[in-house]
Amino acid sequence: MWGGRFAASPAEIMEEINVSISFDKALAPQDIRGSKAHAAMLAEVGIITKSDAREILRGLDQVAAEIQDGSFEFKRALEDVHMNVESRLKEIIGQPAGRLHTARSRNDQVATDFRLFVRDTTDAIIPAIGELQRVLVEKAEAHAATVMPGFTHLQPAQPVTFGHHLLAYVEMLGRDRGRFVDARKRLNECPLGSAALAGTSFPIDRNKTADVLGFDRPMANSLDGVADRDFALEVLAASSIAAVHLSRFAEEIVIWMTPQFGFITLSDRFTTGSSIMPQKRNPDAAELVRAKVGRIAAAFQGLLMVMKGLPLAYSKDMQEDKEATFDALASLRLALLAMTGMVQDLEPVKETMRAAAGRGYSTATDLADWLVRELKMPFRDAHHVTGSIVKAAEDRGLDLENVPLDVMQAIEPRISNSVYSVLSVENSVKSRKSYGGTSPQNVTKMARAWARRLEKESAGR
Ligand code: ARG
């Protein structure tokens, strides 16, 4: 491509470090889209002839078809996807192919291709998040009154409902979705026409190419146009946070699946056996979702480090933006799909959850609240009295709801029989009607509101 100046071929090791076709061939569809938009615009403003443009478009369609059907031969010697496509175009249509690269550089070309790729992937991730939310909401509504222990420090804290727990993830995923939607808005500006770095002396129409490629507008500064990778960083940051959420949830599935907890069952569809221990059922899918955050967050860190300290405008360093980004976005999508499948598949073991919810004096706060409400005790004093009653229960090996009245009265004489009404886990969750609280009534209401919102969001796309 630059034989005019160069007499010798690159050293073998130069080619080895420089070549990117093995991974940037993934950008071929975006590259061809970008080239078609560029060629059409060049003809429209009279920089190339209409007949040359027709040839170019026809040739690019054939290249796309060859890539699609697998007959296209990607060549290492041609370095990257841009030169592979252009060189094949030349084989197909001859001389007009040489006019395609007018008023363009690989710098704005790759910036456009990569941006389109990240946008396309974002457009697939957003509904995948919505679908995971949808199945969570469905399960949450079905289990709005299924009682389970709520934890802090992974110690039983207060009873909650399974539906409430699932809706917590719906909230997190809602913020994740918002981050992707937000990043998409900001990334939707077109670098094409920035050329190598300074713009071009040809009378190109950047609004035209931006529009054809679905961008809101052309990027306003040509140096920024070729040097910016914020769009990938933002989407990777959003991906990292989403992956952290999935990882936390996956960890809970792993814990809940253990015989020690026994809170949920997952069917054969989302578990594996052991090659040596016949009794095992392993939550491999959850474990892998839990782990994916490693590569996703690493991709974010990796690209931050690549971009750090790079002078304007383009440097070849930026070729290192692709592999990890491709991998991270594919991994996130896979993790979302696997999680969606697991949520649909899992079933809570209600009796086990219910029994566990009652252990560990989980309604002690309800007792303290009763003392405040009925006896007008200051909360701090109520906390102290409740502590003594818990100790008495512990000494006798009893749950709170089974501590005899006289034992409680020995600690606080004004306690009456009505205290038992707040000591059951069902009554405990029912009473938590404050906004955002775990009462089945709240959970049902929230689940229905989310279902409506998700339906609107998916219709709005
Ligand atoms: N393969 C290159 C990349 O991914 C394309 C841009 C090459 N530009 C250049 N000036 N060498 O960044």
Coordinates of C-alpha atoms and ligand atoms in Angstrom, one line a residue:
M1 CA 0.0 0.0 0.0
W2 CA 2.9 2.3 0.6
G3 CA 5.3 0.8 -2.0
G4 CA 6.1 4.3 -3.4
R5 CA 8.3 5.1 -0.5
F6 CA 9.3 1.6 0.9
A7 CA 11.6 -0.6 -1.0
A8 CA 11.9 -3.6 1.4
S9 CA 9.4 -5.8 3.1
P10 CA 9.0 -5.5 6.9
A11 CA 11.0 -7.7 9.2
E12 CA 9.2 -10.8 10.1
I13 CA 8.9 -9.7 13.7
M14 CA 7.6 -6.3 12.6
E15 CA 4.8 -8.0 10.7
E16 CA 4.2 -10.2 13.8
I17 CA 3.7 -7.2 16.1
N18 CA 1.9 -5.0 13.6
V19 CA -0.6 -7.4 12.2
S20 CA -4.2 -7.1 13.4
I21 CA -6.3 -9.0 10.9
S22 CA -6.7 -12.0 13.2
F23 CA -8.9 -10.0 15.4
D24 CA -10.0 -6.8 13.5
K25 CA -11.7 -8.9 10.8
A26 CA -14.6 -8.8 13.3
L27 CA -15.0 -5.2 12.1
A28 CA -15.5 -6.2 8.5
P29 CA -19.3 -5.5 8.4
Q30 CA -18.8 -2.1 10.0
D31 CA -15.9 -1.4 7.7
I32 CA -17.9 -2.1 4.6
R33 CA -20.9 0.0 6.0
G34 CA -18.5 2.9 6.6
S35 CA -16.9 2.6 3.1
K36 CA -20.3 2.5 1.4
A37 CA -21.4 5.6 3.1
H38 CA -18.1 7.3 2.3
A39 CA -18.2 6.3 -1.4
A40 CA -21.8 7.4 -1.8
M41 CA -21.0 10.8 -0.2
L42 CA -17.9 11.3 -2.4
A43 CA -20.1 10.8 -5.5
E44 CA -22.8 13.0 -4.2
V45 CA -20.6 16.0 -3.7
G46 CA -18.8 15.3 -7.0
I47 CA -15.4 14.1 -5.7
I48 CA -15.7 10.9 -7.5
T49 CA -17.9 10.0 -10.5
K50 CA -21.3 8.3 -10.0
S51 CA -20.2 5.4 -12.1
D52 CA -17.0 4.9 -10.0
A53 CA -19.2 5.0 -6.9
R54 CA -21.6 2.4 -8.4
E55 CA -18.7 0.1 -9.0
I56 CA -17.3 0.6 -5.5
L57 CA -20.7 -0.1 -3.9
R58 CA -21.2 -3.2 -6.1
G59 CA -17.7 -4.4 -5.3
L60 CA -18.2 -3.8 -1.5
D61 CA -21.4 -5.8 -1.6
Q62 CA -19.5 -8.7 -3.2
V63 CA -16.8 -8.5 -0.5
A64 CA -19.4 -8.5 2.2
A65 CA -21.0 -11.6 0.6
E66 CA -17.7 -13.4 0.4
I67 CA -17.0 -12.6 4.0
Q68 CA -20.4 -13.8 4.9
D69 CA -20.1 -17.1 3.1
G70 CA -16.6 -17.7 4.3
S71 CA -14.9 -17.7 0.9
F72 CA -13.0 -14.4 1.7
E73 CA -9.3 -15.0 2.2
F74 CA -7.9 -12.7 4.9
K75 CA -4.2 -12.0 4.3
R76 CA -1.7 -11.3 7.1
A77 CA 0.5 -9.4 4.6
L78 CA -2.3 -6.8 4.2
E79 CA -2.1 -6.1 8.0
D80 CA -5.6 -5.2 8.9
V81 CA -9.3 -5.4 7.9
H82 CA -9.3 -2.1 6.1
M83 CA -6.5 -3.0 3.7
N84 CA -7.9 -6.5 3.2
V85 CA -11.2 -5.2 2.2
E86 CA -9.8 -2.5 -0.1
S87 CA -7.3 -4.9 -1.8
R88 CA -10.1 -7.4 -2.5
L89 CA -12.2 -4.6 -3.9
K90 CA -9.4 -3.7 -6.3
E91 CA -9.3 -7.3 -7.4
I92 CA -13.0 -7.3 -8.1
I93 CA -13.6 -3.8 -9.7
G94 CA -10.1 -2.7 -10.7
Q95 CA -9.1 0.9 -10.9
P96 CA -12.1 2.7 -9.3
A97 CA -11.2 1.0 -6.0
G98 CA -8.3 3.3 -5.7
R99 CA -10.6 6.3 -5.4
L100 CA -12.4 5.0 -2.3
H101 CA -9.7 6.2 0.0
T102 CA -10.0 9.8 -1.1
A103 CA -10.5 12.3 1.8
R104 CA -10.2 9.4 4.3
S105 CA -7.5 7.8 6.4
R106 CA -7.4 4.5 8.2
N107 CA -7.4 6.6 11.3
D108 CA -10.9 7.9 10.9
Q109 CA -11.9 4.7 9.2
V110 CA -11.0 2.5 12.2
A111 CA -12.4 5.0 14.7
T112 CA -15.7 4.8 12.8
D113 CA -15.7 1.0 12.5
F114 CA -14.9 0.5 16.1
R115 CA -17.5 3.0 17.2
L116 CA -20.2 1.3 15.1
F117 CA -19.1 -2.0 16.5
V118 CA -19.4 -0.8 20.1
R119 CA -22.8 0.8 19.3
D120 CA -24.1 -2.4 17.7
T121 CA -23.0 -4.4 20.7
T122 CA -24.6 -1.9 23.1
D123 CA -27.8 -2.2 21.1
A124 CA -27.7 -5.9 21.8
I125 CA -26.8 -5.6 25.5
I126 CA -29.5 -3.2 26.4
P127 CA -32.4 -5.6 25.5
A128 CA -30.5 -8.5 27.1
I129 CA -30.5 -6.5 30.4
G130 CA -34.2 -5.8 29.9
E131 CA -34.9 -9.5 29.4
L132 CA -33.0 -10.5 32.6
Q133 CA -35.0 -7.8 34.4
R134 CA -38.2 -9.2 33.0
V135 CA -37.7 -12.8 34.2
L136 CA -36.5 -11.5 37.6
V137 CA -39.7 -9.4 37.9
E138 CA -41.8 -12.4 36.9
K139 CA -40.2 -14.6 39.6
A140 CA -40.4 -11.8 42.1
E141 CA -44.1 -11.4 41.7
A142 CA -44.6 -15.2 42.1
H143 CA -42.6 -15.0 45.3
A144 CA -43.7 -11.8 46.8
A145 CA -44.6 -13.5 50.0
T146 CA -42.0 -16.3 50.1
V147 CA -40.0 -15.6 53.3
M148 CA -36.3 -16.0 53.4
P149 CA -33.6 -14.7 55.7
G150 CA -32.1 -11.3 54.9
F151 CA -28.4 -11.1 55.7
T152 CA -25.9 -8.5 56.7
H153 CA -22.3 -9.7 57.1
L154 CA -23.8 -13.0 55.7
Q155 CA -25.3 -13.4 59.2
P156 CA -29.1 -13.8 59.4
A157 CA -30.4 -10.3 60.1
Q158 CA -34.1 -9.8 59.4
P159 CA -36.6 -11.8 57.4
V160 CA -37.2 -10.6 53.9
T161 CA -39.1 -12.0 51.0
F162 CA -37.5 -13.8 48.1
G163 CA -39.4 -11.4 45.7
H164 CA -37.9 -8.4 47.4
H165 CA -34.4 -9.9 47.1
L166 CA -34.8 -10.5 43.4
L167 CA -36.2 -7.0 42.9
A168 CA -33.0 -5.6 44.4
Y169 CA -31.2 -7.0 41.3
V170 CA -33.9 -5.5 39.0
E171 CA -33.0 -2.1 40.5
M172 CA -29.2 -2.6 39.9
L173 CA -29.9 -3.8 36.3
G174 CA -32.1 -0.7 35.8
R175 CA -29.1 1.5 36.6
D176 CA -26.9 -0.7 34.4
R177 CA -29.3 -0.2 31.5
G178 CA -29.3 3.5 32.1
R179 CA -25.5 3.6 31.9
F180 CA -25.5 1.8 28.5
V181 CA -28.3 4.1 27.2
D182 CA -26.4 7.1 28.4
A183 CA -23.1 6.0 26.9
R184 CA -24.8 5.2 23.6
K185 CA -26.1 8.8 23.4
R186 CA -22.7 10.2 23.9
L187 CA -20.9 7.8 21.6
N188 CA -23.3 8.5 18.7
E189 CA -21.1 11.0 16.9
C190 CA -19.3 10.2 13.7
P191 CA -15.5 10.5 13.3
L192 CA -15.5 9.8 9.6
G193 CA -14.1 12.7 7.7
S194 CA -11.6 13.6 10.4
A195 CA -9.2 12.0 7.9
A196 CA -5.7 11.4 9.3
L197 CA -6.0 14.0 11.9
A198 CA -6.5 17.5 10.4
G199 CA -9.6 17.1 8.2
T200 CA -9.4 17.3 4.5
S201 CA -9.1 19.8 1.7
F202 CA -11.9 17.9 -0.3
P203 CA -15.4 19.3 0.0
I204 CA -16.8 16.3 1.8
D205 CA -20.2 16.3 3.5
R206 CA -19.7 14.9 7.0
N207 CA -23.3 15.4 7.9
K208 CA -24.3 13.1 5.1
T209 CA -22.0 10.2 6.2
A210 CA -22.9 10.7 9.8
D211 CA -26.6 10.5 8.9
V212 CA -26.3 7.5 6.7
L213 CA -24.4 5.6 9.4
G214 CA -27.1 6.4 12.0
F215 CA -25.0 8.9 14.0
D216 CA -26.6 12.1 15.4
R217 CA -23.9 14.4 14.0
P218 CA -20.2 14.4 13.0
M219 CA -17.6 14.8 15.7
A220 CA -16.6 18.5 15.9
N221 CA -12.9 18.2 16.1
S222 CA -10.8 16.1 13.7
L223 CA -8.0 15.5 16.2
D224 CA -10.5 14.3 18.8
G225 CA -12.3 12.3 16.1
V226 CA -9.3 10.0 15.5
A227 CA -7.8 10.1 19.0
D228 CA -10.9 9.4 21.1
R229 CA -11.7 6.0 22.6
D230 CA -14.0 7.3 25.4
F231 CA -16.9 5.5 23.8
A232 CA -15.3 2.1 24.4
L233 CA -14.1 3.1 27.9
E234 CA -17.6 4.2 28.9
V235 CA -19.2 1.0 27.6
L236 CA -16.5 -1.1 29.3
A237 CA -17.0 0.8 32.6
A238 CA -20.8 0.2 32.3
S239 CA -20.0 -3.4 31.5
S240 CA -17.7 -3.8 34.5
I241 CA -20.4 -2.5 36.9
A242 CA -23.0 -4.7 35.3
A243 CA -20.6 -7.7 35.5
V244 CA -20.1 -6.9 39.2
H245 CA -23.8 -7.1 39.8
L246 CA -24.1 -10.4 37.9
S247 CA -21.1 -11.7 39.9
R248 CA -22.8 -10.9 43.2
F249 CA -26.0 -12.6 42.2
A250 CA -24.1 -15.6 40.8
E251 CA -22.3 -15.9 44.2
E252 CA -25.7 -15.9 45.9
I253 CA -26.9 -18.7 43.6
V254 CA -23.8 -20.7 44.4
I255 CA -24.3 -20.2 48.2
W256 CA -28.1 -20.9 48.0
M257 CA -27.4 -24.1 46.0
T258 CA -25.1 -25.6 48.7
P259 CA -26.7 -28.4 50.8
Q260 CA -25.9 -26.3 53.9
F261 CA -28.2 -23.5 52.6
G262 CA -30.5 -25.5 50.4
F263 CA -32.5 -22.4 49.5
I264 CA -32.9 -23.1 45.8
T265 CA -32.8 -25.8 43.2
L266 CA -31.4 -25.5 39.8
S267 CA -32.3 -28.2 37.2
D268 CA -30.0 -30.3 35.1
R269 CA -30.1 -27.6 32.5
F270 CA -27.9 -25.3 34.5
T271 CA -25.8 -27.6 36.5
T272 CA -23.1 -30.2 35.9
G273 CA -22.1 -33.4 37.5
S274 CA -18.7 -34.5 38.8
S275 CA -16.6 -37.0 36.9
I276 CA -15.7 -38.7 40.2
M277 CA -18.3 -37.9 42.8
P278 CA -21.7 -39.2 41.7
Q279 CA -23.7 -37.3 44.3
K280 CA -22.6 -33.8 43.0
R281 CA -24.6 -31.2 41.3
N282 CA -22.4 -28.2 40.6
P283 CA -23.6 -24.7 39.7
D284 CA -21.0 -24.2 37.0
A285 CA -23.0 -21.6 35.0
A286 CA -23.3 -19.4 38.1
E287 CA -19.6 -19.9 38.8
L288 CA -18.7 -18.8 35.3
V289 CA -20.9 -15.8 35.5
R290 CA -19.3 -14.9 38.8
A291 CA -15.9 -15.1 37.1
K292 CA -16.6 -13.2 33.9
V293 CA -16.2 -9.9 35.7
G294 CA -12.4 -10.7 35.8
R295 CA -11.9 -10.3 32.0
I296 CA -14.5 -7.6 31.7
A297 CA -13.0 -5.3 34.3
A298 CA -9.5 -6.2 33.0
A299 CA -10.6 -4.9 29.6
F300 CA -11.6 -1.6 31.1
Q301 CA -8.4 -1.3 33.0
G302 CA -6.4 -2.4 30.0
L303 CA -7.8 0.2 27.7
L304 CA -7.4 2.9 30.3
M305 CA -3.7 2.1 30.5
V306 CA -3.4 2.0 26.7
M307 CA -4.9 5.5 26.4
K308 CA -3.1 7.0 29.3
G309 CA -0.4 9.5 28.3
L310 CA -1.1 9.1 24.5
P311 CA -0.3 12.3 22.7
L312 CA -2.8 13.5 20.1
A313 CA -3.8 12.3 17.7
Y314 CA -3.7 8.7 16.5
S315 CA -1.0 6.3 17.7
K316 CA -0.7 2.6 16.9
D317 CA -1.1 1.9 20.6
M318 CA -4.8 2.3 19.9
Q319 CA -4.8 -0.9 17.8
E320 CA -4.7 -2.5 21.3
D321 CA -8.2 -1.3 22.0
K322 CA -10.0 -4.1 20.2
E323 CA -9.4 -7.6 21.3
A324 CA -10.2 -7.1 25.0
T325 CA -13.2 -5.0 24.2
F326 CA -14.6 -7.6 21.8
D327 CA -14.0 -10.2 24.4
A328 CA -15.5 -8.2 27.3
L329 CA -18.7 -7.3 25.5
A330 CA -19.2 -10.8 24.2
S331 CA -18.6 -12.1 27.8
L332 CA -21.1 -9.7 29.3
R333 CA -23.7 -10.7 26.8
L334 CA -23.2 -14.4 27.5
A335 CA -23.3 -13.8 31.2
L336 CA -26.6 -11.9 30.8
L337 CA -28.1 -14.8 28.8
A338 CA -26.8 -17.4 31.2
M339 CA -28.2 -15.5 34.2
T340 CA -31.6 -15.1 32.4
G341 CA -31.7 -18.8 31.9
M342 CA -30.8 -19.6 35.5
V343 CA -33.4 -17.2 36.9
Q344 CA -36.1 -18.9 34.9
D345 CA -34.8 -22.3 35.9
L346 CA -34.3 -21.8 39.7
E347 CA -37.0 -22.6 42.2
P348 CA -36.9 -21.6 45.9
V349 CA -37.3 -24.3 48.5
K350 CA -39.8 -22.5 50.5
E351 CA -39.8 -24.6 53.7
T352 CA -36.0 -24.4 54.0
M353 CA -36.0 -20.7 53.4
R354 CA -38.9 -20.2 55.9
A355 CA -37.1 -22.2 58.6
A356 CA -33.8 -20.4 58.1
A357 CA -35.6 -17.1 58.2
G358 CA -36.8 -17.9 61.7
R359 CA -33.4 -18.9 63.0
G360 CA -30.8 -16.6 64.5
Y361 CA -33.3 -14.5 66.4
S362 CA -34.1 -12.7 63.1
T363 CA -37.2 -11.0 64.6
A364 CA -35.3 -9.4 67.4
T365 CA -35.7 -6.0 65.8
D366 CA -39.5 -6.6 65.6
L367 CA -39.4 -7.2 69.4
A368 CA -37.5 -4.0 70.0
D369 CA -39.9 -2.1 67.8
W370 CA -42.8 -3.6 69.7
L371 CA -41.3 -2.3 73.0
V372 CA -41.0 1.1 71.5
R373 CA -44.5 1.2 70.1
E374 CA -46.4 -0.5 72.9
L375 CA -44.4 0.5 76.0
K376 CA -43.1 3.9 74.6
M377 CA -39.6 2.8 75.4
P378 CA -36.7 4.8 73.9
F379 CA -35.3 2.6 71.1
R380 CA -31.9 2.3 72.8
D381 CA -33.5 0.9 76.0
A382 CA -35.6 -1.4 73.9
H383 CA -32.5 -2.7 72.1
H384 CA -31.0 -3.5 75.5
V385 CA -34.1 -5.3 76.8
T386 CA -34.3 -7.3 73.6
G387 CA -30.7 -8.2 73.9
S388 CA -31.4 -9.7 77.3
I389 CA -34.4 -11.7 76.0
V390 CA -32.3 -13.0 73.1
K391 CA -29.7 -14.1 75.6
A392 CA -32.4 -15.9 77.7
A393 CA -33.6 -17.6 74.5
E394 CA -30.1 -18.6 73.6
D395 CA -29.5 -20.1 77.1
R396 CA -32.6 -22.2 76.8
G397 CA -32.0 -23.2 73.1
L398 CA -35.3 -21.6 72.0
D399 CA -36.3 -19.5 69.1
L400 CA -37.7 -16.0 70.0
E401 CA -41.3 -16.9 69.3
N402 CA -41.0 -19.9 71.7
V403 CA -39.6 -18.0 74.8
P404 CA -42.3 -18.3 77.5
L405 CA -44.0 -15.1 78.6
D406 CA -42.8 -15.3 82.2
V407 CA -39.2 -15.4 81.0
M408 CA -39.7 -12.2 79.1
Q409 CA -41.6 -10.6 82.0
A410 CA -38.8 -11.4 84.3
I411 CA -36.7 -9.0 82.1
E412 CA -39.5 -6.5 81.4
P413 CA -42.7 -6.9 83.4
R414 CA -44.8 -4.8 81.1
I415 CA -44.5 -7.2 78.2
S416 CA -47.8 -8.8 77.3
N417 CA -49.1 -11.8 75.3
S418 CA -49.6 -9.5 72.2
V419 CA -45.8 -9.5 71.7
Y420 CA -46.0 -12.9 70.1
S421 CA -47.9 -11.4 67.1
V422 CA -44.7 -9.6 65.9
L423 CA -42.3 -12.5 66.5
S424 CA -43.3 -14.7 63.5
V425 CA -41.4 -14.2 60.3
E426 CA -44.6 -13.7 58.3
N427 CA -45.8 -10.9 60.5
S428 CA -42.3 -9.4 60.5
V429 CA -42.2 -9.1 56.7
K430 CA -45.8 -8.0 56.5
S431 CA -45.1 -5.1 58.9
R432 CA -42.3 -3.7 56.7
K433 CA -44.6 -1.6 54.6
S434 CA -42.4 1.5 54.5
Y435 CA -41.6 2.7 51.0
G436 CA -39.0 0.3 49.5
G437 CA -39.6 -2.2 52.4
T438 CA -40.0 -6.0 52.1
S439 CA -43.7 -6.4 52.8
P440 CA -45.4 -8.8 50.3
Q441 CA -47.8 -6.0 49.5
N442 CA -45.0 -3.6 48.5
V443 CA -43.2 -6.3 46.5
T444 CA -46.2 -7.2 44.5
K445 CA -46.8 -3.5 43.8
M446 CA -43.2 -2.9 42.8
A447 CA -43.0 -6.0 40.6
R448 CA -46.1 -4.9 38.7
A449 CA -44.8 -1.4 38.3
W450 CA -41.5 -2.8 36.9
A451 CA -43.3 -5.1 34.6
R452 CA -45.2 -2.1 33.1
R453 CA -42.0 -0.1 32.8
L454 CA -40.1 -2.9 31.2
E455 CA -42.8 -3.5 28.7
K456 CA -42.7 0.2 27.8
E457 CA -38.9 0.2 27.5
S458 CA -38.9 -2.8 25.2
A459 CA -41.7 -1.4 23.0
G460 CA -39.8 2.0 22.9
R461 CA -36.8 0.5 21.2
Ligands
ARG1 N1 -5.2 -1.4 12.4 C1 -5.2 -0.1 12.8 C2 -5.8 0.1 14.2 O1 -6.5 -0.7 14.5 C3 -5.9 0.8 11.8 C4 -5.4 2.2 11.8 C5 -4.0 2.3 11.2 N2 -3.6 3.6 11.1 C6 -2.3 4.0 11.0 N3 -2.0 5.2 11.0 N4 -1.4 3.0 11.0 O2 -5.6 1.1 14.9

